[in-house]
């Protein structure tokens, strides 16, 4: 069994910061890319940022320069530092991890953590 446990969401004022964490656990043989996606009410899930095992990153244009994705391979954990938050960043944020588990490779998802940006 594999779990992706997210933490760090909450309510923040515009211009504020939050740091999301996502820790993978279970019978994991290898983690490839990890990433964060988000889904706002009435909208489709969209990519926020991804990071390869070697540290290569990719960001959505709407968050570039404000968000930073990073990972700790020893801890099987990915982070998302979110600065200069805007109301339009309000969404449920989901962690994604592409992993080898029991000799099979697939994508796994966390349960989601709510981020609300409001005054």
CSV table of C-alpha atoms in Angstrom, one decimal:
chain,number,residue,atom,x,y,z
A,1,UNK,CA,0.0,0.0,0.0
A,2,UNK,CA,1.2,3.5,-0.9
A,3,UNK,CA,0.2,6.8,0.6
A,4,UNK,CA,0.8,10.4,-0.3
A,5,UNK,CA,0.2,12.5,2.8
A,6,UNK,CA,-0.2,16.3,2.2
A,7,UNK,CA,0.0,19.0,4.7
A,8,UNK,CA,0.3,22.8,4.9
A,9,UNK,CA,-2.9,24.1,3.4
A,10,UNK,CA,-5.1,26.7,5.1
A,11,UNK,CA,-6.4,30.3,4.9
A,12,UNK,CA,-4.1,33.1,4.1
A,13,UNK,CA,-4.5,36.8,3.1
A,14,UNK,CA,-3.6,38.0,-0.3
A,15,UNK,CA,0.1,38.6,-0.6
A,16,UNK,CA,0.8,36.0,2.1
A,17,UNK,CA,2.7,32.7,1.9
A,18,UNK,CA,2.1,29.0,2.5
A,19,UNK,CA,4.3,25.9,2.2
A,20,UNK,CA,2.8,22.6,1.2
A,21,UNK,CA,4.4,19.3,1.9
A,22,UNK,CA,3.7,15.8,0.5
A,23,UNK,CA,5.3,12.7,1.9
A,24,UNK,CA,5.2,9.4,0.1
A,25,UNK,CA,5.2,6.1,2.1
A,26,UNK,CA,4.8,2.4,1.6
A,27,UNK,CA,6.3,-0.2,-0.7
A,28,UNK,CA,8.1,2.3,-2.9
A,29,UNK,CA,11.0,1.2,-5.0
A,30,UNK,CA,11.7,4.4,-6.8
A,31,UNK,CA,10.1,7.8,-7.2
A,32,UNK,CA,10.4,9.5,-10.6
A,33,UNK,CA,8.7,12.9,-11.1
A,34,UNK,CA,6.7,14.5,-8.4
A,35,UNK,CA,4.3,17.5,-8.8
A,36,UNK,CA,1.5,19.6,-7.6
A,37,UNK,CA,-1.9,20.1,-9.3
A,38,UNK,CA,-4.9,22.2,-8.2
A,39,UNK,CA,-8.6,22.3,-8.8
A,40,UNK,CA,-10.7,25.3,-8.2
A,41,UNK,CA,-14.5,25.0,-7.9
A,42,UNK,CA,-16.1,24.5,-11.3
A,43,UNK,CA,-12.8,24.2,-13.0
A,44,UNK,CA,-10.7,21.3,-14.3
A,45,UNK,CA,-7.6,20.1,-12.4
A,46,UNK,CA,-4.5,21.9,-13.7
A,47,UNK,CA,-0.8,21.5,-13.4
A,48,UNK,CA,0.9,23.9,-10.9
A,49,UNK,CA,4.5,22.6,-10.9
A,50,UNK,CA,6.5,19.4,-11.4
A,51,UNK,CA,10.0,18.3,-10.5
A,52,UNK,CA,12.1,15.4,-11.8
A,53,UNK,CA,14.2,13.1,-9.6
A,54,UNK,CA,17.3,15.1,-10.6
A,55,UNK,CA,15.7,18.4,-9.8
A,56,UNK,CA,14.5,19.7,-13.1
A,57,UNK,CA,11.4,21.9,-12.7
A,58,UNK,CA,8.4,23.1,-14.7
A,59,UNK,CA,5.8,25.7,-13.7
A,60,UNK,CA,2.5,26.9,-14.9
A,61,UNK,CA,2.8,30.4,-16.2
A,62,UNK,CA,0.3,31.7,-13.6
A,63,UNK,CA,2.6,30.8,-10.7
A,64,UNK,CA,6.1,31.2,-12.2
A,65,UNK,CA,8.1,33.6,-10.1
A,66,UNK,CA,5.8,33.2,-7.1
A,67,UNK,CA,5.9,29.4,-6.4
A,68,UNK,CA,8.9,27.2,-5.9
A,69,UNK,CA,8.8,23.4,-6.0
A,70,UNK,CA,11.5,21.3,-4.3
A,71,UNK,CA,12.0,17.7,-3.1
A,72,UNK,CA,14.0,15.7,-0.6
A,73,UNK,CA,14.6,12.3,-2.2
A,74,UNK,CA,15.9,10.9,1.1
A,75,UNK,CA,12.5,11.7,2.7
A,76,UNK,CA,10.3,10.9,-0.4
A,77,UNK,CA,8.9,14.3,0.1
A,78,UNK,CA,8.0,17.2,-2.3
A,79,UNK,CA,7.3,20.7,-1.2
A,80,UNK,CA,5.6,23.7,-2.7
A,81,UNK,CA,6.5,27.2,-1.4
A,82,UNK,CA,3.8,29.6,-2.4
A,83,UNK,CA,4.5,33.3,-2.1
A,84,UNK,CA,2.6,36.4,-3.1
A,85,UNK,CA,-0.6,34.5,-3.0
A,86,UNK,CA,-3.6,35.8,-4.9
A,87,UNK,CA,-7.3,35.0,-4.5
A,88,UNK,CA,-7.2,33.2,-7.8
A,89,UNK,CA,-4.8,30.7,-6.2
A,90,UNK,CA,-7.7,29.4,-4.1
A,91,UNK,CA,-8.1,25.7,-4.9
A,92,UNK,CA,-7.7,22.2,-3.6
A,93,UNK,CA,-4.0,21.3,-4.2
A,94,UNK,CA,-3.1,17.7,-5.0
A,95,UNK,CA,0.2,16.0,-4.8
A,96,UNK,CA,1.2,13.7,-7.6
A,97,UNK,CA,4.0,11.1,-7.7
A,98,UNK,CA,5.1,8.8,-10.5
A,99,UNK,CA,6.5,5.8,-8.7
A,100,UNK,CA,7.7,2.2,-9.1
A,101,UNK,CA,5.7,0.1,-6.6
A,102,UNK,CA,5.9,-3.7,-6.6
A,103,UNK,CA,7.6,-3.7,-10.0
A,104,UNK,CA,4.9,-1.6,-11.6
A,105,UNK,CA,5.1,2.1,-12.5
A,106,UNK,CA,2.1,4.4,-12.2
A,107,UNK,CA,0.9,7.8,-11.0
A,108,UNK,CA,-0.3,8.2,-7.4
A,109,UNK,CA,-2.4,11.1,-6.0
A,110,UNK,CA,-2.8,12.6,-2.6
A,111,UNK,CA,-6.2,13.3,-1.0
A,112,UNK,CA,-5.8,17.1,-1.5
A,113,UNK,CA,-5.4,20.0,0.8
A,114,UNK,CA,-7.4,23.2,0.6
A,115,UNK,CA,-5.7,26.6,0.1
A,116,UNK,CA,-7.9,29.6,0.5
A,117,UNK,CA,-6.6,33.1,-0.3
A,118,UNK,CA,-9.0,35.7,1.1
A,119,UNK,CA,-9.0,38.9,3.1
